[in-house]
XYZ file of C-alpha atoms in Angstrom:
711
model
C -0.247 -0.177 0.249
C 1.029 3.612 -0.429
C 1.709 6.368 2.236
C 2.551 9.835 3.242
C 6.115 9.824 4.853
C 8.991 12.641 5.306
C 12.052 12.363 6.174
C 12.208 15.073 9.955
C 15.647 15.198 8.800
C 15.977 15.658 5.251
C 12.272 17.110 4.855
C 12.005 14.893 1.734
C 8.418 14.266 1.462
C 6.979 11.809 -0.631
C 4.558 8.606 -1.148
C 6.376 5.253 -0.490
C 5.535 1.619 -0.642
C 5.210 0.269 2.516
C 3.078 -2.547 4.211
C -0.006 -2.462 5.555
C -0.469 -2.364 9.408
C -1.243 -4.485 12.272
C -4.509 -4.787 13.689
C -4.006 -4.565 17.656
C -6.953 -5.742 19.699
C -8.373 -2.817 20.515
C -9.444 -1.098 16.979
C -9.606 -1.574 13.682
C -8.077 -1.547 10.098
C -10.195 1.204 8.048
C -9.493 1.806 4.708
C -9.511 4.898 3.634
C -11.560 7.022 1.227
C -10.599 10.540 2.053
C -8.034 11.991 4.232
C -8.246 16.044 4.781
C -4.910 17.776 4.886
C -4.861 20.408 7.262
C -3.568 23.059 5.700
C -1.746 24.765 8.980
C -0.774 22.040 11.022
C 0.763 20.007 7.979
C 2.325 22.938 6.237
C 4.063 23.770 10.109
C 5.559 20.630 10.190
C 6.261 20.284 6.305
C 7.897 23.694 7.033
C 9.713 22.508 10.409
C 11.026 19.450 9.022
C 12.954 21.452 5.929
C 14.851 23.524 8.171
C 18.500 23.279 8.964
C 19.703 21.348 11.647
C 20.940 25.162 13.194
C 17.734 25.841 12.589
C 15.550 22.869 14.475
C 18.112 23.736 17.423
C 16.735 27.064 17.690
C 13.370 25.606 17.426
C 13.970 23.707 20.153
C 16.343 24.862 22.844
C 14.702 22.577 25.026
C 15.602 19.188 22.773
C 18.890 21.243 23.042
C 20.096 21.480 26.546
C 18.720 17.289 26.879
C 21.607 16.402 24.618
C 24.336 18.709 25.908
C 23.077 16.743 29.122
C 23.056 13.833 27.358
C 26.544 14.106 26.217
C 28.467 15.025 29.607
C 26.965 11.537 30.729
C 27.542 9.338 27.448
C 30.027 10.934 25.777
C 29.443 12.638 22.717
C 29.939 10.609 19.951
C 27.911 8.365 21.618
C 25.148 10.925 21.968
C 25.456 12.177 18.067
C 24.910 8.580 16.949
C 21.834 8.366 19.055
C 20.902 12.225 17.951
C 21.358 11.597 14.380
C 19.337 8.372 14.691
C 16.278 9.586 16.292
C 16.248 12.823 13.476
C 16.110 10.326 10.858
C 12.910 8.284 11.800
C 10.118 8.827 9.415
C 6.952 10.520 10.196
C 3.395 10.240 8.645
C 1.050 12.913 7.552
C -2.399 13.494 8.085
C -4.682 13.230 11.368
C -8.192 13.416 10.122
C -10.059 10.912 7.788
C -13.147 9.004 6.458
C -13.222 4.785 5.406
C -14.429 1.578 5.792
C -13.764 -1.363 8.182
C -12.193 -4.307 6.908
C -10.237 -5.923 9.773
C -11.521 -5.996 13.130
C -9.794 -6.191 17.083
C -10.426 -8.803 19.185
C -11.206 -7.075 21.682
C -13.172 -4.220 19.487
C -17.019 -4.508 19.885
C -20.017 -2.199 17.697
C -17.648 -2.316 15.187
C -18.281 -4.412 12.215
C -16.491 -4.976 8.519
C -17.700 -3.049 6.232
C -18.787 -0.099 8.468
C -18.248 3.627 7.328
C -15.862 5.253 10.110
C -14.766 8.741 10.312
C -11.205 8.970 12.089
C -8.662 11.226 14.244
C -5.086 11.417 15.566
C -1.819 12.002 15.116
C 0.375 9.187 14.175
C -3.531 6.739 12.982
C -5.505 8.917 10.807
C -2.716 9.047 8.576
C -2.655 9.981 4.647
C -2.644 6.309 4.195
C -4.554 3.622 2.054
C -4.834 1.702 5.204
C -4.779 2.966 8.690
C -4.864 1.064 12.102
C -7.059 2.856 14.325
C -7.639 2.256 17.663
C -11.604 2.287 18.793
C -11.518 5.594 21.188
C -10.138 7.627 17.690
C -13.073 6.278 15.476
C -16.844 6.685 14.986
C -19.400 5.496 12.732
C -20.316 7.737 10.189
C -24.220 8.593 10.501
C -26.499 7.897 7.285
C -26.557 10.974 5.119
C -23.458 12.284 6.364
C -20.854 11.430 2.989
C -17.814 10.586 3.476
C -16.103 13.691 2.070
C -17.911 15.757 5.190
C -16.785 13.237 7.319
C -12.827 13.814 6.364
C -13.503 16.542 8.168
C -14.015 15.158 12.003
C -10.738 15.693 13.447
C -10.294 19.773 12.311
C -14.162 20.395 13.475
C -13.410 18.372 16.927
C -11.043 20.898 18.007
C -13.141 23.574 16.391
C -15.770 22.081 18.710
C -13.408 21.490 22.077
C -12.154 25.772 21.556
C -16.239 26.689 21.764
C -16.939 23.727 24.680
C -13.874 25.714 26.361
C -15.661 29.653 25.721
C -18.920 28.043 26.844
C -20.775 30.409 25.124
C -24.901 31.362 26.221
C -27.760 31.914 23.635
C -27.433 35.149 22.345
C -23.934 36.119 23.495
C -21.667 38.051 20.842
C -18.423 35.973 20.394
C -15.709 37.254 18.052
C -13.366 34.935 16.275
C -9.742 35.319 15.327
C -8.738 33.783 11.989
C -10.769 32.261 9.344
C -8.883 29.465 8.207
C -10.425 26.257 8.410
C -10.741 25.882 12.132
C -11.957 29.440 12.038
C -14.308 28.929 9.705
C -15.788 25.518 11.617
C -15.511 27.727 14.691
C -18.260 30.357 13.699
C -20.734 28.056 12.450
C -20.481 25.821 15.627
C -21.284 29.267 17.734
C -24.428 30.184 15.328
C -25.666 26.754 15.867
C -25.178 27.442 19.779
C -27.205 31.176 19.230
C -24.399 33.020 19.350
C -23.711 37.284 17.023
C -20.542 36.587 15.613
C -17.679 38.440 14.704
C -14.409 37.216 12.258
C -11.527 38.846 11.498
C -8.735 38.005 9.008
C -6.243 39.640 6.592
C -7.812 37.840 3.612
C -10.679 39.424 1.864
C -11.438 35.854 0.207
C -11.954 33.848 3.998
C -14.006 36.950 5.105
C -16.285 36.958 2.333
C -16.243 33.365 2.544
C -17.365 33.552 6.332
C -20.052 35.811 5.694
C -21.586 33.663 3.472
C -21.627 30.995 5.646
C -23.570 33.016 8.493
C -20.821 34.947 10.265
C -22.647 38.082 11.034
C -20.171 40.950 10.337
C -16.440 40.049 9.465
C -13.684 42.553 9.004
C -10.225 43.028 8.264
C -7.774 41.862 11.145
C -6.484 45.374 11.685
C -10.165 46.623 11.701
C -10.761 44.339 14.391
C -10.806 46.331 17.591
C -13.232 49.646 16.009
C -15.382 47.021 14.639
C -15.731 44.909 17.558
C -16.993 48.313 19.647
C -19.564 49.189 16.827
C -20.759 45.061 17.067
C -21.138 45.406 20.616
C -21.998 48.700 21.322
C -18.846 49.797 22.779
C -19.088 46.851 26.157
C -16.994 44.414 24.002
C -17.412 40.774 23.417
C -18.780 38.309 25.569
C -15.814 36.126 24.719
C -13.116 35.501 22.266
C -11.668 32.742 20.262
C -8.366 32.689 18.989
C -7.548 30.552 15.778
C -5.037 32.052 14.189
C -1.087 30.748 13.541
C 0.768 33.131 13.910
C 4.797 34.046 16.207
C 3.137 37.412 16.924
C 1.995 38.079 19.995
C -0.698 40.997 18.565
C -3.721 38.223 18.830
C -3.501 37.853 22.551
C -3.194 41.402 23.188
C -6.246 42.710 20.541
C -8.318 39.897 22.265
C -8.032 41.740 25.478
C -9.001 44.699 23.567
C -12.098 43.714 22.164
C -13.215 42.128 25.315
C -16.261 43.509 27.693
C -15.213 43.643 31.696
C -15.270 39.430 32.755
C -14.904 38.367 29.468
C -13.064 34.851 28.234
C -10.579 34.323 25.997
C -9.718 30.996 24.399
C -6.625 29.792 22.218
C -6.874 27.232 19.497
C -4.920 27.980 17.439
C -0.862 28.715 18.266
C 0.355 32.087 18.910
C 2.821 34.250 20.710
C 1.643 34.091 24.177
C 3.277 37.332 25.961
C 0.161 38.310 28.282
C -0.528 41.972 28.907
C -0.923 41.672 32.290
C -2.048 44.856 32.954
C -5.287 45.121 30.329
C -5.593 41.404 31.379
C -5.603 42.402 34.930
C -7.767 45.502 34.657
C -10.704 43.784 32.502
C -10.391 40.384 35.350
C -10.421 38.636 31.878
C -10.340 34.091 31.952
C -7.807 33.062 29.652
C -7.584 29.269 28.624
C -6.482 27.175 26.211
C -7.937 24.417 24.207
C -6.406 20.750 24.008
C -6.747 19.716 20.794
C -9.686 17.126 20.014
C -10.768 16.736 23.541
C -10.477 15.260 26.865
C -8.228 11.882 25.816
C -5.785 13.433 23.872
C -2.509 12.675 25.117
C -3.866 10.131 27.675
C -2.225 6.585 25.999
C -4.766 4.600 28.635
C -8.037 6.603 26.806
C -6.014 6.128 23.084
C -4.158 3.439 22.978
C -5.712 1.156 25.228
C -9.331 2.139 24.458
C -9.818 2.637 28.027
C -13.007 5.366 28.161
C -13.790 8.099 30.970
C -17.173 8.119 32.605
C -19.734 9.318 30.879
C -21.146 11.579 33.883
C -17.986 13.093 34.339
C -16.660 13.421 31.075
C -19.667 13.974 28.916
C -17.562 14.975 26.133
C -14.330 13.172 25.224
C -12.175 13.555 21.923
C -14.642 10.431 20.589
C -18.275 11.669 21.715
C -16.703 15.416 19.814
C -16.225 13.258 17.245
C -19.812 12.106 17.424
C -21.497 15.285 17.970
C -19.646 17.392 15.150
C -20.604 14.526 12.493
C -24.294 15.154 14.518
C -24.349 18.671 13.236
C -23.293 17.808 9.373
C -25.883 15.275 9.792
C -28.364 18.147 10.627
C -26.916 20.018 8.368
C -25.945 23.114 10.648
C -22.161 22.226 9.548
C -21.186 22.386 5.770
C -17.374 21.240 5.532
C -17.890 20.371 1.921
C -18.804 24.680 1.548
C -14.650 24.928 2.475
C -13.040 22.957 -0.169
C -10.715 23.990 -2.682
C -8.783 21.634 -3.741
C -9.573 17.729 -4.306
C -6.871 15.747 -5.508
C -6.620 11.739 -5.951
C -4.348 10.356 -3.596
C -1.754 9.277 -6.180
C -1.315 12.912 -6.745
C -0.915 13.930 -3.585
C 2.156 15.782 -3.907
C 0.535 18.211 -5.524
C -1.502 19.298 -1.858
C 1.836 19.880 -0.970
C 3.136 21.838 -3.795
C 0.672 24.114 -3.273
C 0.830 24.373 0.822
C 4.896 25.295 0.412
C 3.646 27.967 -2.587
C 4.969 25.617 -5.524
C 1.474 26.138 -6.728
C 0.415 30.128 -7.148
C -3.240 29.217 -5.916
C -5.106 30.131 -2.866
C -6.238 27.225 -0.596
C -8.483 25.952 2.177
C -9.567 22.292 2.492
C -7.715 20.675 0.802
C -8.571 16.383 0.388
C -7.298 13.545 -0.895
C -9.637 10.704 -2.311
C -8.377 7.109 -2.197
C -9.851 4.949 -5.362
C -7.691 1.907 -5.594
C -8.864 -1.319 -4.096
C -6.830 -2.875 -2.011
C -5.826 -6.431 -0.971
C -4.692 -7.094 2.408
C -3.000 -9.688 3.051
C -1.826 -8.675 -0.427
C -0.488 -5.514 1.088
C 1.638 -7.067 4.206
C 4.793 -7.241 2.750
C 7.104 -5.364 -0.317
C 10.051 -6.312 -1.355
C 12.993 -3.570 -1.371
C 15.549 -5.509 -3.386
C 16.499 -9.165 -5.194
C 19.799 -9.274 -3.505
C 21.369 -12.585 -3.346
C 21.571 -13.955 0.913
C 25.089 -16.682 1.057
C 24.572 -18.969 3.961
C 28.116 -18.033 5.187
C 26.485 -14.896 7.686
C 24.637 -14.380 9.978
C 21.243 -13.687 8.383
C 18.491 -11.504 10.152
C 14.996 -11.442 10.394
C 14.465 -8.485 12.870
C 10.813 -8.048 14.572
C 10.628 -4.704 16.550
C 12.035 -1.348 15.484
C 11.647 1.145 18.682
C 14.397 3.892 19.096
C 16.951 1.739 21.237
C 16.591 -0.815 18.200
C 17.525 2.070 15.659
C 19.960 4.281 17.635
C 21.789 1.239 19.242
C 21.328 -2.282 18.221
C 21.197 -1.822 14.301
C 24.114 0.741 14.280
C 26.392 -1.689 16.646
C 25.181 -4.537 14.090
C 26.831 -2.544 11.378
C 30.167 -1.961 13.599
C 30.900 -5.752 14.125
C 30.235 -6.851 9.897
C 29.213 -9.829 8.534
C 25.886 -9.575 9.321
C 23.105 -9.546 6.864
C 19.419 -8.012 6.936
C 17.639 -9.834 5.197
C 13.461 -8.993 6.831
C 12.337 -6.239 8.530
C 8.791 -6.342 10.453
C 7.438 -3.659 12.594
C 3.670 -2.992 13.458
C 3.834 -0.046 11.085
C 4.868 0.737 7.445
C 6.132 4.250 8.291
C 8.877 2.825 10.678
C 9.586 -0.654 8.368
C 10.154 2.030 4.932
C 12.663 4.336 7.082
C 14.522 1.540 8.994
C 14.831 -0.618 5.848
C 15.802 2.160 3.538
C 18.704 3.028 5.476
C 19.883 -0.609 6.302
C 19.361 -1.905 3.279
C 16.681 -4.991 4.486
C 16.398 -7.289 1.656
C 12.134 -7.064 2.408
C 9.954 -5.183 5.137
C 6.648 -6.876 6.506
C 4.022 -6.434 9.196
C 3.293 -9.936 9.494
C 5.729 -11.561 11.853
C 5.351 -14.925 10.418
C 7.210 -13.325 6.665
C 10.570 -13.828 9.508
C 9.731 -17.202 10.844
C 8.982 -18.866 7.343
C 11.496 -17.620 5.787
C 14.266 -20.232 4.889
C 17.211 -17.371 3.822
C 17.137 -16.022 8.021
C 19.070 -18.270 10.250
C 18.665 -15.561 12.939
C 15.391 -13.617 14.415
C 16.299 -10.594 16.423
C 13.412 -9.710 18.747
C 13.002 -6.521 19.634
C 9.917 -5.706 20.421
C 7.674 -4.566 23.556
C 8.406 -6.979 26.886
C 4.999 -9.123 26.530
C 6.360 -10.277 23.256
C 9.093 -11.481 23.802
C 8.367 -14.989 25.259
C 5.809 -15.447 21.995
C 8.896 -14.542 19.476
C 11.675 -16.725 21.337
C 9.234 -19.865 21.436
C 8.985 -19.111 17.361
C 12.094 -18.950 17.332
C 13.092 -22.102 18.416
C 10.312 -23.993 16.826
C 11.524 -22.431 13.514
C 14.757 -23.860 14.181
C 16.519 -20.102 14.473
C 18.708 -18.618 16.227
C 17.633 -15.853 18.561
C 18.851 -12.601 20.078
C 16.000 -11.154 22.278
C 16.283 -7.326 23.918
C 16.098 -7.786 27.571
C 13.930 -9.585 29.031
C 13.604 -12.735 28.336
C 10.130 -12.648 29.432
C 7.841 -11.230 31.937
C 6.244 -14.071 33.652
C 7.153 -17.250 35.410
C 5.186 -19.386 33.228
C 6.265 -18.350 29.725
C 10.476 -18.937 31.025
C 8.944 -22.387 32.184
C 7.824 -22.746 28.778
C 11.214 -21.575 26.897
C 12.925 -23.840 29.163
C 10.835 -26.497 28.231
C 11.161 -25.713 24.448
C 14.917 -24.977 24.341
C 17.006 -28.110 22.669
C 20.254 -26.696 22.615
C 20.267 -26.188 19.177
C 19.996 -23.088 17.942
C 21.987 -19.991 19.739
C 19.051 -17.737 22.559
C 20.911 -14.696 24.016
C 19.263 -11.804 25.713
C 20.525 -8.166 25.445
C 22.819 -8.512 28.245
C 25.467 -6.288 27.402
C 26.724 -4.953 29.989
C 28.779 -8.176 30.803
C 31.128 -7.731 27.738
C 31.765 -3.597 28.439
C 35.669 -3.840 27.975
C 35.662 -2.486 31.584
C 33.920 -5.424 32.920
C 35.683 -7.596 31.314
C 38.874 -6.177 32.681
C 37.398 -6.302 36.281
C 36.426 -10.266 35.047
C 40.287 -11.269 34.415
C 41.299 -10.067 37.845
C 38.833 -11.833 40.463
C 38.775 -14.923 41.375
C 37.475 -17.190 45.025
C 34.444 -15.605 46.872
C 33.528 -12.226 45.528
C 31.607 -9.040 46.866
C 29.806 -6.729 44.439
C 27.717 -3.708 45.192
C 25.822 -2.176 41.858
C 24.202 1.397 42.515
C 21.946 2.412 39.934
C 20.451 5.856 39.768
C 18.019 4.684 37.549
C 16.091 7.976 37.055
C 11.815 8.443 37.407
C 9.897 6.900 34.748
C 6.491 8.067 34.660
C 3.280 5.321 35.643
C 1.907 5.730 32.164
C 4.863 4.668 30.143
C 4.551 1.594 29.197
C 7.439 -0.276 30.314
C 5.364 0.605 33.969
C 2.816 -1.469 32.787
C 3.123 -5.018 34.693
C 1.121 -6.434 31.289
C 3.169 -4.841 28.567
C 6.698 -3.659 29.992
C 6.577 -5.964 33.332
C 7.841 -3.190 35.888
C 11.288 -2.191 36.249
C 12.799 -5.180 38.196
C 12.085 -7.445 35.388
C 12.351 -5.035 32.431
C 15.990 -3.138 34.008
C 17.291 -4.920 36.971
C 17.843 -8.267 34.848
C 20.345 -6.180 33.631
C 22.303 -5.429 36.719
C 21.833 -9.539 38.320
C 22.951 -10.399 34.842
C 26.343 -8.157 35.692
C 27.047 -9.525 39.258
C 26.620 -13.408 38.265
C 28.813 -12.595 35.770
C 31.422 -10.924 37.895
C 31.009 -13.351 40.471
C 30.400 -16.493 37.917
C 28.405 -18.328 39.631
C 24.196 -18.914 40.231
C 21.998 -16.792 42.552
C 20.411 -18.840 44.962
C 18.264 -17.096 47.256
C 17.428 -13.251 46.970
C 15.393 -10.685 49.954
C 14.620 -7.181 48.047
C 12.790 -4.515 50.307
C 11.613 -1.134 48.814
C 10.694 2.202 49.866
C 7.386 2.843 51.136
C 5.276 5.651 50.111
C 4.098 7.895 53.273
C 0.509 8.035 52.777
C 0.203 4.243 52.024
C 1.735 0.354 52.316
C 2.267 0.372 49.112
C 5.718 -0.991 48.337
C 7.906 1.433 45.791
C 9.204 -1.604 43.024
C 11.034 2.089 41.492
C 13.061 2.059 44.873
C 14.781 -1.468 45.973
C 17.332 -2.357 47.874
C 18.421 -6.150 46.860
C 20.309 -8.945 48.425
C 21.943 -11.690 46.209
C 23.252 -14.585 47.554
C 25.913 -17.367 45.110
C 25.580 -20.712 45.454
C 29.773 -20.274 45.359
C 29.370 -18.370 48.411
C 29.295 -14.531 47.619
C 27.455 -12.083 47.406
C 25.894 -9.618 45.476
C 23.986 -6.278 46.988
C 21.931 -4.282 44.050
C 20.621 -0.585 45.041
C 18.303 0.662 42.789
C 16.513 4.372 42.749
C 14.754 6.226 40.673
C 14.028 9.264 42.748
C 18.008 10.585 42.420
C 18.751 13.747 41.004
C 19.471 12.992 37.019
C 23.355 14.903 36.928
C 24.305 12.085 38.952
C 25.838 9.299 37.122
C 23.510 6.655 36.648
C 26.000 3.009 37.581
C 28.623 2.549 39.845
C 29.706 -0.806 41.032
C 32.310 -1.905 43.769
C 34.221 -5.233 43.795
C 35.462 -6.584 46.613
C 37.578 -10.156 46.029
C 41.025 -11.301 47.315
C 43.661 -8.597 47.818
C 41.656 -6.459 45.097
C 39.086 -3.687 45.302
C 37.722 -1.796 41.475
C 35.074 0.671 41.415
C 33.355 1.223 37.817
C 31.499 4.581 37.358
C 29.227 4.485 34.861
C 31.127 2.746 31.929
C 33.835 5.404 31.399
C 36.309 5.498 34.524
C 37.669 2.300 36.103
C 39.903 2.176 39.120
C 41.436 -1.552 40.570
C 43.321 -1.300 43.725
C 45.683 -4.287 44.627
C 48.843 -4.458 45.894
C 48.814 -0.950 47.775
C 48.502 0.303 44.430
C 45.512 1.719 42.162
C 45.300 2.205 38.219
C 42.784 3.726 36.593
C 41.133 4.562 33.122
C 39.236 6.598 31.472
C 37.164 6.933 28.264
C 35.974 9.535 26.738
C 32.567 7.609 25.556
C 30.520 4.936 27.257
C 31.524 1.398 26.299
C 28.474 -0.986 27.897
C 29.244 -3.467 25.754
C 27.243 -3.386 22.582
C 29.467 -4.125 19.856
C 31.455 -7.243 22.034
C 27.839 -8.608 22.384
C 27.089 -8.336 18.620
C 30.708 -10.397 17.811
C 29.401 -12.638 20.904
C 26.291 -13.568 19.179
C 27.983 -13.972 16.039
C 30.365 -15.832 16.548
C 28.058 -18.016 18.862
C 25.711 -18.704 16.099
C 28.646 -19.331 13.586
C 30.476 -21.854 16.328
C 27.291 -23.219 18.074
C 28.988 -22.410 21.153
C 26.777 -19.825 23.535
C 28.195 -16.764 24.506
C 26.038 -16.723 27.289
C 25.015 -19.800 28.871
C 21.305 -20.724 28.969
C 21.533 -21.482 32.357
C 22.410 -18.187 33.270
C 20.061 -16.282 31.598
C 16.965 -18.681 33.063
C 18.601 -18.233 36.396
C 18.942 -14.103 35.702
C 15.352 -14.199 34.784
C 14.033 -16.565 37.327
C 15.849 -13.957 40.265
C 13.338 -11.578 38.989
C 10.702 -13.031 39.394
C 11.668 -13.788 42.890
C 13.058 -10.615 43.804
C 9.082 -9.320 43.574
C 8.211 -12.306 45.433
C 10.181 -11.418 48.293
C 9.455 -7.803 48.172
C 5.788 -9.286 48.472
C 5.765 -11.881 50.759
C 9.035 -9.436 52.852
C 10.864 -12.319 53.636
C 13.931 -14.543 52.264
C 13.205 -16.419 49.007
C 15.184 -19.022 47.704
C 15.908 -18.869 43.864
C-alpha cells in the first residue's frame, strides 16, 4: 500500500510503498476513502522538517539542553549517534479521515467489517491507504453524511472543543480571530449555538466565505478593535476565540482590547503568548487554552488502550466530540464541503503539498485526498525492497521491532561488527518499516512476523518488540530452528520462562541483550577476580512516569523485570556463579503501605558463597552518573563509574582508566552473538539466562512476602 511520509531530518516528502499495519486487539484496520490535509498544522510540520539542523535547534532549545546533558553522561560520539538516528526517523502526515473497516480487533465491539467510520489522531489517521485506528479514535458515520464531509472530523472536534472551552451562552457576542479551517468551523458552531459572531482575518476571500456561511460581521484584522466596538455598542465581546496561527503576540493583545469586563479568551491556534497583564488584570479576563480534540488527547490509556472516561464525569471526550460534530453535519448546521478549495486523487497527493509550499500559486483552504484503489489486505503485508542474493556464510537476520533503542543502538552496532546480512524487517507500522528498511538495506519489509519465521534465508531472528511479546517470539524462533537474539528481558511471566526452558534444546542459540557483561571495563574487572566475591551495584535509574508502557505490568513487566535483570546478570558474570536466594526491600510510600518497586534494595546470595547488593533508585537527581559498581575480592578492590572510569586497587597501588565515551558492551555483545551462531557455542549459557530471569520474579516475591526467597 502507499503512504505519505516525510523525513524529519532532510524534509524529503513522498508517497512510499509500505506494508499494511497490524490490527491490534483494541481497534480496527480502516481502508481510507477520503483524508483531509490540515493546511495549517501540516504546513507547519513540513516547514519545520525542511529547516537546517541549526534552525531546528533554535526552535527547540529544550531539546538542545537534553542533548548537552546526555553528552556529559554518555560522551559526545554516543550521543550524536543517537540524536542523528532520532532525526532520521520518518514521520507520517495526516490526522483526519473517513473510510471503511476491513479488519476488526479481537476486543473491539460495536464496529463491524464494512462499517463507514470517521477517524482522528496524529499517527493513526494518516494519509495512507490503510490505517490502524484504536477504538476511541473512530466513530461510525451517520446516515446522510458522506465521506468527504466526515473526513473533517478531527478539525471539527478541535473547533468544537474550543467552543466548549468558551462556554458560550445563547445570544452572546463572540469574536473569532483567524478564518482558516478552524475559524470557519468555529463560526458555524457558534451560530449553531445561537451566538452573534464577528470574524476577522487578513484574507478578503476568507472573510467573504465566513459571511456566506453565517458570520454576522467580518472585518480585516487591523480593523477588529473598532469593528468590535461598533458590533457590541462599546461594551466589548463576551468571548474571543483565537483560531489564528502566527508567532506574533498581536492576537492575544487585541483579544484583551475587544473583550468586555470579565470576558473570556480561548486559544485554539498557535500564537504568541506574552500576555499583557495590565489589560487582562484590569478587565479581570479569563484566559483558557483548548487542548486539541478534547479530553483523552495525549492520554495513552484512553487513546491506545481504549479505556473510556465515565460518561457522567466527562461528558465530551474526543470521541464524543467526533460524534457531536458528525451529528451537526447530519442536521445541516455545519457544511464542511463548502470549505474545500482543492481535491486530489491520492496518487497525486504531492500536488497538495506543492500548493502548501507555494510551488502552485493558488489560494487554498480545505484540501482533500480521495482514495480509489481497491486493496487486498493479505497482499499488502509485505513489500520487497531488493533482489539481493543472501549467502549462508553470514548471520542472516530477520528483525522484529524497530523502536528508538533498536534504531539508535542495536542496528548501528550490528553494522559496526559486520558479517550480518539484514534480510527481513517486521514492524507494527509501515512508516517505521519503510524508513529503517531503506536506511539499513533490508531485502524486504513486512508487518507480519510469520514472514520472518517462515523465510528460509533467515537463520537468526532479532526480537526487539515490547516486553510482553518477547516470550512468544522466542518460542517461535526455537520452533523454527532459528538462532535468536532477544532484547532484555527474556519474558515477563514465570510460566513463560518455564515454557521457554522446556522448548529450548540447545540446537540453536538464544542470547538475551545483557550487554553490560561485554563492556571492556567489566571484562577487565572479571579477569582480576577469583574466589568469593562481593559486589555493590548502585543504579541512579531516574524517574519513568507510571503511564509509560514499561511500568505496565502486562506490557513492560515493570522496572525490576524490565531493567534490573541487566544488573543481576552483570553481578552473576563477575561472580561466576548462580543466584541461590534473594531478599529485597523497597521504600514504602508515606501515605500508604504500597511498596515502591522503582526504589529497591536487593541482596543476592550465590551458590559459591559470594554476595551482591543492587541498590536501584528512581528518586535521585539525574545529574549523578547512572551506574556505579564496587567489587571486593581476595587482594583486590575495584570501582567502575558509569562505564567511563575504572579504578583497580591491588597490592597497595591503584591503576585508573578513563574513556571519553561510554562502552556498555554493545559492539562486543553482537560480536559474541555472531561467534555463537557460527560456532554453535553459547555466548551466555542458557542456565545463566534462566537463573537471571527467574531471580527477577523472586525479587518481586520477596518484596511482597518481606522474606528471603530461594531461587
